[in-house]
Tab-separated table of C-alpha atoms and ligand atoms in Angstrom:
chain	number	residue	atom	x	y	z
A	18	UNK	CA	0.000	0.000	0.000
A	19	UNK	CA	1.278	3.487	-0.887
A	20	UNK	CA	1.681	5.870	2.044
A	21	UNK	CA	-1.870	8.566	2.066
A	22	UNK	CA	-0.207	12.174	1.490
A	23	UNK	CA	-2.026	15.755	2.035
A	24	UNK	CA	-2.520	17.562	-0.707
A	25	UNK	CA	0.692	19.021	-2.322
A	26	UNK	CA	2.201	22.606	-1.253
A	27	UNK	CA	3.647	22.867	-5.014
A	28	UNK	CA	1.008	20.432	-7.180
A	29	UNK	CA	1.946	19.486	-10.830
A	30	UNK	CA	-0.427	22.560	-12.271
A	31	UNK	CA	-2.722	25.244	-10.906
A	32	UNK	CA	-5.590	26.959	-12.272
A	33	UNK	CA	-5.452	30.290	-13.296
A	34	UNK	CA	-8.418	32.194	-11.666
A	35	UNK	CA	-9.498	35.239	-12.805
A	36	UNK	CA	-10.060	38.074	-10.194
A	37	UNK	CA	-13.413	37.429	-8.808
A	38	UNK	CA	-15.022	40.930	-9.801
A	39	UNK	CA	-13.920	40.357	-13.194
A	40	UNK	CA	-15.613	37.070	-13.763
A	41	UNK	CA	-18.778	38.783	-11.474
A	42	UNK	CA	-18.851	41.317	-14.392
A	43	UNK	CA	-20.061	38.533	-16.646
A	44	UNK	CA	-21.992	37.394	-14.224
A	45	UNK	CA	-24.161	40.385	-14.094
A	46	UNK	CA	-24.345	40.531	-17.719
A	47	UNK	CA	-25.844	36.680	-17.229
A	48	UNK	CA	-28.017	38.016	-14.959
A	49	UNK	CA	-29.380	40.444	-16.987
A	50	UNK	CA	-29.872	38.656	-19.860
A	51	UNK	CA	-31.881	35.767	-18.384
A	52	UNK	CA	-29.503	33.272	-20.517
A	53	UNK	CA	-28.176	30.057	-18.701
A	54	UNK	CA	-26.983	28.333	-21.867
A	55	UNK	CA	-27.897	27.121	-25.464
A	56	UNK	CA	-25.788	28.888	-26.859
A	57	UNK	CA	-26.296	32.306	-25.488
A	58	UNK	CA	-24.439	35.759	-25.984
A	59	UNK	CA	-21.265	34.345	-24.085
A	60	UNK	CA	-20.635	31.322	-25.591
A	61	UNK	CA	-21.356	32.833	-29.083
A	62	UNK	CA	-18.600	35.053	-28.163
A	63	UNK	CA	-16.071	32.969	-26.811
A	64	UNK	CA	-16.303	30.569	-29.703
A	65	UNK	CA	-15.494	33.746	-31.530
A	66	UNK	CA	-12.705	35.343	-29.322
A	67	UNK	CA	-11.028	31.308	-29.553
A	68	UNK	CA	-11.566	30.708	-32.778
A	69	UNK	CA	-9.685	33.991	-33.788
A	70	UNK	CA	-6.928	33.380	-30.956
A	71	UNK	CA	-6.032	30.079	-32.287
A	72	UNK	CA	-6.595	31.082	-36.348
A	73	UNK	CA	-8.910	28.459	-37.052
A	74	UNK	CA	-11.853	29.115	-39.403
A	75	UNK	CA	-14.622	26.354	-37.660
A	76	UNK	CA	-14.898	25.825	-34.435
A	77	UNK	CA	-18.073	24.675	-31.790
A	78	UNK	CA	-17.588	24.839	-27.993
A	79	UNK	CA	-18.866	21.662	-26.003
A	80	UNK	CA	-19.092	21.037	-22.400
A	81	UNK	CA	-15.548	18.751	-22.082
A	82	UNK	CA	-12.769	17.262	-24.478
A	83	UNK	CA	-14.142	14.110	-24.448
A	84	UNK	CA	-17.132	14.989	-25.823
A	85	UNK	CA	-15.046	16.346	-28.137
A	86	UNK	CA	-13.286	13.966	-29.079
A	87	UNK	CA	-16.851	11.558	-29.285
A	88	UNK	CA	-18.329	13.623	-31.235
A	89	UNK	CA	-15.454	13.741	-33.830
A	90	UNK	CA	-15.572	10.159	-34.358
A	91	UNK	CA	-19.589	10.004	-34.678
A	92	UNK	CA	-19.721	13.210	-36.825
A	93	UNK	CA	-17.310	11.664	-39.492
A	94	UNK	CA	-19.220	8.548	-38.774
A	95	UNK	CA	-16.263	6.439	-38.051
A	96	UNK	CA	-16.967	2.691	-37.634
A	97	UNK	CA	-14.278	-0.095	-37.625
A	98	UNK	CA	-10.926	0.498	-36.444
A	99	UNK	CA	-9.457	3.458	-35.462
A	100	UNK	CA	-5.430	3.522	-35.557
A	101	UNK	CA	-4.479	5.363	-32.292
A	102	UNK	CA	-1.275	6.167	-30.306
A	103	UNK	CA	-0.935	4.405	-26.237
A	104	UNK	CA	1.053	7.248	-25.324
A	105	UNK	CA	-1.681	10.012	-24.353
A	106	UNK	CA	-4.616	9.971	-21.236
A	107	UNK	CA	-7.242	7.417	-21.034
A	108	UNK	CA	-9.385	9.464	-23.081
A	109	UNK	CA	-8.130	9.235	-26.399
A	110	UNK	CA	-8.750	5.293	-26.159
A	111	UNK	CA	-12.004	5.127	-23.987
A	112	UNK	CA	-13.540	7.559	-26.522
A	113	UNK	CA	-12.797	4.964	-29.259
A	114	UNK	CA	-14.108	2.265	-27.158
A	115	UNK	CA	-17.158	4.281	-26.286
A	116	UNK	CA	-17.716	4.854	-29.974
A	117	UNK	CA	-17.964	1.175	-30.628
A	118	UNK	CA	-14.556	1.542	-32.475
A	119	UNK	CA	-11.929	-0.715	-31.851
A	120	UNK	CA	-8.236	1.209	-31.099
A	121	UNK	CA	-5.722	-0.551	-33.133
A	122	UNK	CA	-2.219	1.399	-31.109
A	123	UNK	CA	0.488	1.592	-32.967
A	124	UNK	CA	3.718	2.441	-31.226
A	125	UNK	CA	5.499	6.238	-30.448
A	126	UNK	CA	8.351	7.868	-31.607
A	127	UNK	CA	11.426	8.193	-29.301
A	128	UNK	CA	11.594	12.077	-29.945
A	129	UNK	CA	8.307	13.242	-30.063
A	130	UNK	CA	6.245	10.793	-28.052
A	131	UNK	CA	3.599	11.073	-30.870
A	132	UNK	CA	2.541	8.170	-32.506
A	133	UNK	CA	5.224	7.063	-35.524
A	134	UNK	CA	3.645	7.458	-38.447
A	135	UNK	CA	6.025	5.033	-39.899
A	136	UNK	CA	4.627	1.949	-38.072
A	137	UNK	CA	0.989	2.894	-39.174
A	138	UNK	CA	1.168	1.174	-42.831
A	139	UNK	CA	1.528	-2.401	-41.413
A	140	UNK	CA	-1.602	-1.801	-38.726
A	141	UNK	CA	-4.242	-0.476	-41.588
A	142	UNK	CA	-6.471	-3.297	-42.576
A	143	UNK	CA	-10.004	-3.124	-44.603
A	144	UNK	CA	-11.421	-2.006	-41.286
A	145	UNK	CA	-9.894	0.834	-40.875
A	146	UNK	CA	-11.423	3.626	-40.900
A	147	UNK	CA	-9.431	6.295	-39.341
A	148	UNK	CA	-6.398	7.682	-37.304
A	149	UNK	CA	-6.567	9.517	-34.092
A	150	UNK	CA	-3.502	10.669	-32.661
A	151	UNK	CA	-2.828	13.110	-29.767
A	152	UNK	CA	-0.511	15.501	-29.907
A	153	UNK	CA	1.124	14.358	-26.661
A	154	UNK	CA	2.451	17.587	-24.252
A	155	UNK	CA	1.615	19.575	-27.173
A	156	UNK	CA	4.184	18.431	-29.139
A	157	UNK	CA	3.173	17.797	-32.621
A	158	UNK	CA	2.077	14.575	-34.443
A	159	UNK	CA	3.810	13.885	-37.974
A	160	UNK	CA	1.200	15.889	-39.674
A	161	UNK	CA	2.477	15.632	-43.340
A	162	UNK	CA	3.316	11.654	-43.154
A	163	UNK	CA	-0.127	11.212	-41.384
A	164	UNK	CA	-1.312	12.958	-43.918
A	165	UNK	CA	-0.251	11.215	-47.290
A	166	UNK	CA	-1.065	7.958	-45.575
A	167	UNK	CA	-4.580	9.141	-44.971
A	168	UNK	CA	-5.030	9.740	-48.677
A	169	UNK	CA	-3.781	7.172	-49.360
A	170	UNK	CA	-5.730	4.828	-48.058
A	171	UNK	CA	-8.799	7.093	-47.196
A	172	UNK	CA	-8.857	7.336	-43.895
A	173	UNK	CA	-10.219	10.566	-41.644
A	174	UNK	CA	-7.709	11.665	-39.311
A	175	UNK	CA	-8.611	13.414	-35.751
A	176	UNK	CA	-6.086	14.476	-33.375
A	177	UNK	CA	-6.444	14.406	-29.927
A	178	UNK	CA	-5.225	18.718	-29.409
A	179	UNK	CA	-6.065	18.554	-25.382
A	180	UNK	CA	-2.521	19.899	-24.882
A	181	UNK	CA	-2.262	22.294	-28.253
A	182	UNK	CA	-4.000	25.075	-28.019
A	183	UNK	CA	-1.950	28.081	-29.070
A	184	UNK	CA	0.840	25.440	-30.761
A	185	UNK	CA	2.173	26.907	-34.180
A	186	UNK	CA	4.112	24.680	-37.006
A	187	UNK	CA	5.687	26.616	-39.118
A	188	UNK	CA	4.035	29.907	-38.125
A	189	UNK	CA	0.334	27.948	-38.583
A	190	UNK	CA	-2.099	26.788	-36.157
A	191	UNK	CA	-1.491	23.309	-35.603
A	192	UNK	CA	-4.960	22.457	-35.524
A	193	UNK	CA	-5.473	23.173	-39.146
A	194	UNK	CA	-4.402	19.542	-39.819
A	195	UNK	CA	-6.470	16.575	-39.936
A	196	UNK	CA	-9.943	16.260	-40.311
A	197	UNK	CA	-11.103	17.512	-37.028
A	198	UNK	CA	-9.149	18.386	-33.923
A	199	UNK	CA	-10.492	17.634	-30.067
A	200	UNK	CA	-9.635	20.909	-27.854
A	201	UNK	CA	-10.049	20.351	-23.712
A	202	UNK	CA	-10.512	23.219	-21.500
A	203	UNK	CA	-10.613	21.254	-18.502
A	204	UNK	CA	-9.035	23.378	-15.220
A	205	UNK	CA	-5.847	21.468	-15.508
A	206	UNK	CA	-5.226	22.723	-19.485
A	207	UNK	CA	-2.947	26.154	-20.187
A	208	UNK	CA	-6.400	27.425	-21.300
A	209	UNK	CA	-9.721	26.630	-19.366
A	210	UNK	CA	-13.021	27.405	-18.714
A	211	UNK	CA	-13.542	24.955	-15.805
A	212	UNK	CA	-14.761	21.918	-17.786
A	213	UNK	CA	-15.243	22.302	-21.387
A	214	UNK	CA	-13.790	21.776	-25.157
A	215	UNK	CA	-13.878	22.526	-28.711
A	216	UNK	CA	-14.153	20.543	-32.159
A	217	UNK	CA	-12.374	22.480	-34.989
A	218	UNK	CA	-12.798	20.859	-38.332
A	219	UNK	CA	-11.187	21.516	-41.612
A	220	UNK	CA	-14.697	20.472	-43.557
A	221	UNK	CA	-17.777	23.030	-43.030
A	222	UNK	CA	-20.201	20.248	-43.464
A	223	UNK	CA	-18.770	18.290	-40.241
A	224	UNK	CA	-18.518	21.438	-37.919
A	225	UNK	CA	-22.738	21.738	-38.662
A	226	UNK	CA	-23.070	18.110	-37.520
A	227	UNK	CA	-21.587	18.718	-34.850
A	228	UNK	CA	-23.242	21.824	-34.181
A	229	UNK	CA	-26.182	19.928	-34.464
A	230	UNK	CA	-25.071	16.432	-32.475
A	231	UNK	CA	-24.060	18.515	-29.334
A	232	UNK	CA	-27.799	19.448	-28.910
A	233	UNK	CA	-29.666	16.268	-29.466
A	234	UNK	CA	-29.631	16.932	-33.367
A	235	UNK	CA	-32.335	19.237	-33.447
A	236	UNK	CA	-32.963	20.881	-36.052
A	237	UNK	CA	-35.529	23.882	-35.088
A	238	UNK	CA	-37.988	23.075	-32.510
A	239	UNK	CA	-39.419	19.344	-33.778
A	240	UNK	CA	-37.057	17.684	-36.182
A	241	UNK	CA	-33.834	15.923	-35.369
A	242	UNK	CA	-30.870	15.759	-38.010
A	243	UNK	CA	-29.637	12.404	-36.604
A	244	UNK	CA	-28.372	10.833	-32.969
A	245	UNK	CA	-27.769	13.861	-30.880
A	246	UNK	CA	-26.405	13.913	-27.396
A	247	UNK	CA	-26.524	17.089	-25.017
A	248	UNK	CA	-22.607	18.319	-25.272
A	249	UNK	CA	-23.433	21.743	-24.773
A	250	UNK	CA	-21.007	24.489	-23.040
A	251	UNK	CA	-23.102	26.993	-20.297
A	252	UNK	CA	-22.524	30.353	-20.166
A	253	UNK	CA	-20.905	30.034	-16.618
A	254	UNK	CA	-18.173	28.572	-18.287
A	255	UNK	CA	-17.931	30.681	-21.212
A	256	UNK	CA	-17.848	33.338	-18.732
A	257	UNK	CA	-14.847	31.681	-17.199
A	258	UNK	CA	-13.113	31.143	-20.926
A	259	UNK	CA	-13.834	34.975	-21.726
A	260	UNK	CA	-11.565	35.629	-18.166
A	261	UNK	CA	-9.293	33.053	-19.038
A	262	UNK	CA	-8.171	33.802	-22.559
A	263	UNK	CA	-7.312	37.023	-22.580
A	264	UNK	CA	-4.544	35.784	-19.722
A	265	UNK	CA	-3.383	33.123	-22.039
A	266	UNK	CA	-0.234	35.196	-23.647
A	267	UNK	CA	1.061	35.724	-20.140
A	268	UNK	CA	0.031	32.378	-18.735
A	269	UNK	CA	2.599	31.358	-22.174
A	270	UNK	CA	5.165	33.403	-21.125
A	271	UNK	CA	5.697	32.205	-17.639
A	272	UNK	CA	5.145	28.741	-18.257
A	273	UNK	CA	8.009	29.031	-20.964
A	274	UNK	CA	10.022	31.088	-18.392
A	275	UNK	CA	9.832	28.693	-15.760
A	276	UNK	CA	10.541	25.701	-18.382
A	277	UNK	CA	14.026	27.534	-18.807
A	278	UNK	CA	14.490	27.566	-15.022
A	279	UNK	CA	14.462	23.859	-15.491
A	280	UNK	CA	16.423	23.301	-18.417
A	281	UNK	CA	18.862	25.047	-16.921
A	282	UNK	CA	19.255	23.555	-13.108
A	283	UNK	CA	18.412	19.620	-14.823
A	284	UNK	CA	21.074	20.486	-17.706
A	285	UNK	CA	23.971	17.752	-18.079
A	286	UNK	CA	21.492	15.135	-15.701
A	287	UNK	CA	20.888	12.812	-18.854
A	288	UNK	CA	17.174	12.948	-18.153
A	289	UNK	CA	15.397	12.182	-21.565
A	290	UNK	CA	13.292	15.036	-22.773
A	291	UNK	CA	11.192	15.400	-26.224
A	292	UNK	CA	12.533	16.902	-29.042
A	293	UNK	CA	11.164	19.683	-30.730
A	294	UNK	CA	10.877	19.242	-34.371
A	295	UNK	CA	12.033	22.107	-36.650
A	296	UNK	CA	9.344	24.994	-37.452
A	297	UNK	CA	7.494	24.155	-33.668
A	298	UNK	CA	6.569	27.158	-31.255
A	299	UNK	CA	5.658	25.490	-27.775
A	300	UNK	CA	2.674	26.619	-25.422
A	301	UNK	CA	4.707	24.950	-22.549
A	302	UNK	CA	1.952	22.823	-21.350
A	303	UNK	CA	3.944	20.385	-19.542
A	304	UNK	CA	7.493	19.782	-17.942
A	305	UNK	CA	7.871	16.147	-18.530
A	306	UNK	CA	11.116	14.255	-18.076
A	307	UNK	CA	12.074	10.786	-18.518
A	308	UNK	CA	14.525	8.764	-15.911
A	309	UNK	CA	16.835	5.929	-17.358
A	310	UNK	CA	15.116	3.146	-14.783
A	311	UNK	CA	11.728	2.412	-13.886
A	312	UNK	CA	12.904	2.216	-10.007
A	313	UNK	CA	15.397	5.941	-10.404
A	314	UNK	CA	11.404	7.082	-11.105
A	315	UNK	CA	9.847	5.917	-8.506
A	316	UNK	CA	12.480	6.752	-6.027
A	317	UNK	CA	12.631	10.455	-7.009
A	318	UNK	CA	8.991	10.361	-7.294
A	319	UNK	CA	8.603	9.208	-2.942
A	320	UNK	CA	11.679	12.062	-3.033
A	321	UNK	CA	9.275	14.487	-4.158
A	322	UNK	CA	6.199	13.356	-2.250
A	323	UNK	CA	8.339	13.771	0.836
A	324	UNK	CA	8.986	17.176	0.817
A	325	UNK	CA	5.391	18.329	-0.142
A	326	UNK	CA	5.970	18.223	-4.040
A	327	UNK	CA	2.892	16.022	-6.712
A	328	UNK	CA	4.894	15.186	-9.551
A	329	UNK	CA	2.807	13.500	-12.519
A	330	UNK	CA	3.071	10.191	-13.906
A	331	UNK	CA	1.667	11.539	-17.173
A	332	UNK	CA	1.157	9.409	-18.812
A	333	UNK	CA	0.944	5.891	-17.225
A	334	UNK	CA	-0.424	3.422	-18.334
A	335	UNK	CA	0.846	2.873	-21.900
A	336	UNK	CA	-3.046	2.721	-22.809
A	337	UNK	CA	-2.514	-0.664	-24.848
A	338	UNK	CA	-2.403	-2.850	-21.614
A	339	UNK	CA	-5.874	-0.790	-20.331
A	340	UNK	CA	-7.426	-3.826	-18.265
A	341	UNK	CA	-10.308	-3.309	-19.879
A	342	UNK	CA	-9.165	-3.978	-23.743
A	343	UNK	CA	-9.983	-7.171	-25.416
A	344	UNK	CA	-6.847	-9.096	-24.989
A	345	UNK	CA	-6.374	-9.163	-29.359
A	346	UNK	CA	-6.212	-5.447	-28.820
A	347	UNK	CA	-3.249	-5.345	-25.857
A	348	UNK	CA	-0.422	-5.155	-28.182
A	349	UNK	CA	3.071	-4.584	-27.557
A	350	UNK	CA	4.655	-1.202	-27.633
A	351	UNK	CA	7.438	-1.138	-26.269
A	352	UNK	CA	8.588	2.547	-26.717
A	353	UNK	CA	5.334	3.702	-25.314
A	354	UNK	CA	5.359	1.121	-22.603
A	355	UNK	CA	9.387	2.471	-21.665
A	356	UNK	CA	8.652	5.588	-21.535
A	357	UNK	CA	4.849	5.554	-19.558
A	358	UNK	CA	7.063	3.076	-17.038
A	359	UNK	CA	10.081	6.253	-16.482
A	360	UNK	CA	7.998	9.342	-17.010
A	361	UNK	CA	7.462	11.747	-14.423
A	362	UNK	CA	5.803	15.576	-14.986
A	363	UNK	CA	7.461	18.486	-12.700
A	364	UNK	CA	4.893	21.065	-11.335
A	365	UNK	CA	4.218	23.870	-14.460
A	366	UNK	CA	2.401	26.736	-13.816
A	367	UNK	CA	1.780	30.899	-13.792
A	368	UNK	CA	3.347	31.682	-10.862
A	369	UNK	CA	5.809	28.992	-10.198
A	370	UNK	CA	8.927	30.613	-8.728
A	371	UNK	CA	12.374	30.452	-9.361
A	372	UNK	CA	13.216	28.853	-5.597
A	373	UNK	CA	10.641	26.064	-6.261
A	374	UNK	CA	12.255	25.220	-9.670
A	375	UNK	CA	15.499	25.170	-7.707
A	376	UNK	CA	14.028	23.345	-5.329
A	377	UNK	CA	12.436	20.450	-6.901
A	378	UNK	CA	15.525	19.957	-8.831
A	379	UNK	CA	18.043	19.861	-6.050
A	380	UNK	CA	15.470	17.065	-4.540
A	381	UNK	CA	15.817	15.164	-8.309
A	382	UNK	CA	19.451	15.670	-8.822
A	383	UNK	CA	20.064	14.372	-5.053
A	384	UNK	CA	17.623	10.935	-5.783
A	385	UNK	CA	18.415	10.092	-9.194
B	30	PLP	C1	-7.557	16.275	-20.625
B	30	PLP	C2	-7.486	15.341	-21.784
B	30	PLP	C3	-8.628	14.824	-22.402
B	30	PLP	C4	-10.002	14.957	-21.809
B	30	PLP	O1	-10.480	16.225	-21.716
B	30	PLP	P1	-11.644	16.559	-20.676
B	30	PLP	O2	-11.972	17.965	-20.982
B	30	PLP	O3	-11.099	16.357	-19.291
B	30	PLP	O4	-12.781	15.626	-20.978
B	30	PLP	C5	-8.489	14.069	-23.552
B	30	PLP	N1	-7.275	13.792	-24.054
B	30	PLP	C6	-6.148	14.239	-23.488
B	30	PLP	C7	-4.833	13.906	-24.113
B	30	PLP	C8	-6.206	15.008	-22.305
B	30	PLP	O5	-5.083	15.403	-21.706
């Protein structure tokens, strides 16, 4: 049995919370208007502000990334199996599974932790039907090889973008690519609005189902499109997003500052970190670093723990052993499996100081 801990002093993220009279002036406004939700003045305009922020041309708000993701996979009417990466959180693969998809995994990349696009060839079969990859950390998936394999073999491609908002390739969004990207705004994400999410899509036929699916597929008052569900974002939390995002540039900016603080103290440790490929501008959504031994993890981990200090292990499991899978479906990847087994994330936040950093690497250099 692990030893029970009290919650963190210095936790592996924070929220940022708006000033209280700032998210009470939206409040009032709510008030005012009588709105609650279906997609009242506030979430009209923070699909709006986001959509501009990130340079995306479609994009519908929904009440969590998961949804998000679901709704990808029944909007493009995906059936069959899905080619997916182990390397990302339990949602990526329970959202397949919940689909009545079956996740084929194909192994990561050493550099990027994103799936490698050169292993997906050998898993397509007549089944397939798509590939949904996450963009793990933020870091970006192999768009362009993803890509041509997609055409070639016609399969709709979603990536999993819960840790990309605000990532560039190449001076471009990165969620221009693929078919549709899943967005989560869950408290825990660089950008939040409490719980929530956003689809963007590349097609404008797909981004009105989904407009349509997140409110039980009615169309006016009487007639239903197809299978809806209720994915709707309230205006409480748009409220929340309109706080949030105007924060985001700064809530960049400190992340990436404190990310330096740890290059620099962990330089020369031979801890394995991803690589950024060429043309990449970073949101800094995680600090994640990789130990040579499963046991010099879990030792600096209880290190950590002691002195008041939640590392991460995101993101453990490797989602191919999931107990849950059919046992066809556990297949070895040994990459993803290495790394979910040595992987631990260092607390990232707005606000993190300089001494901490110091801090919680003095405590990791001294128990590696
Ligand atoms: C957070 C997260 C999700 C789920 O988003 P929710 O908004 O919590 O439903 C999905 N995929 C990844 C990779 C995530 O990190």
């Amino acid at each position: 049995m692990s030893k029970k801990y009290p919650a963190p002093i210095i936790p592996v993220t924070k929220s940022y919370i708006p000033p209280l009279d700032e998210y009470n002036s939206y409040l009032e406004q709510i008030w005012e208007d009588g709105y609650l939700t279906n997609n009242s003045s506030l979430c009209r305009r923070l699909a709006d502000n986001v959509a501009s922020f990130l340079c995306v041309p479609h994009l519908e708000l929904v009440a969590n990334g998961t949804l998000a993701i679901q709704l990808a996979i029944k909007a493009l009417g995906l059936q069959g199996e899905i080619i997916t990466t182990p390397y990302s959180y339990v949602a990526t693969t329970s959202s397949i599974l919940w689909e009545g998809c079956e996740p084929i995994f194909v192994d990561i990349e050493t550099d990027t932790f994103c799936i490698n696009p050169d292993l997906i060839e050998a898993a397509i079969t007549k089944k397939t039907s798509a590939i949904l990859a996450t963009h793990v950390y933020g870091y970006p998936c192999d768009v362009v090889k993803i890509q041509q394999l997609a055409d070639q073999y016609n399969l709709k491609i979603v990536y999993d973008a819960a840790h990309a908002f605000g990532v560039k390739l190449f001076g471009e969004s990165l969620l221009v690519h693929g078919d549709c990207s899943a967005l989560s705004f869950h408290a825990t994400k660089l950008f939040h609005t409490a719980e929530g999410g956003a689809v963007v899509c590349k097609d404008s036929e797909v981004i009105k189902r989904i407009f349509l699916m997140k409110k039980f597929g009615h169309i006016g008052e009487e007639d239903y499109l197809d299978i809806g569900i209720n994915a709707k974002m309230s205006e409480l939390h748009a409220a929340m997003g309109l706080c949030v995002l105007p924060k985001v540039g700064d809530i960049i900016a400190s992340r990436k500052e404190c990310s330096g603080w740890y290059d620099k103290q962990l330089e020369g440790c031979s801890l394995q970190r991803p690589v950024p490929p060429v043309g990449f501008e970073y949101n800094y959504a995680f600090y994640p670093v990789i130990f040579s031994l499963h046991h010099v993890m879990i030792r600096v981990r209880q290190a950590l723990l002691d002195n008041g200090i939640g590392p991460r292990r995101y993101f453990s499991p490797s989602l191919n052993t999931l107990p849950y899978l059919r046992q066809e479906l556990k297949r070895a990847c040994p990459v993803s499996e290495g790394i979910s087994s040595r992987v631990l994330c260092l607390p990232l936040f707005m606000g993190l100081q300089k001494e901490e950093v110091e801090f919680i690497c003095n405590i990791v250099k001294q128990s590696m």
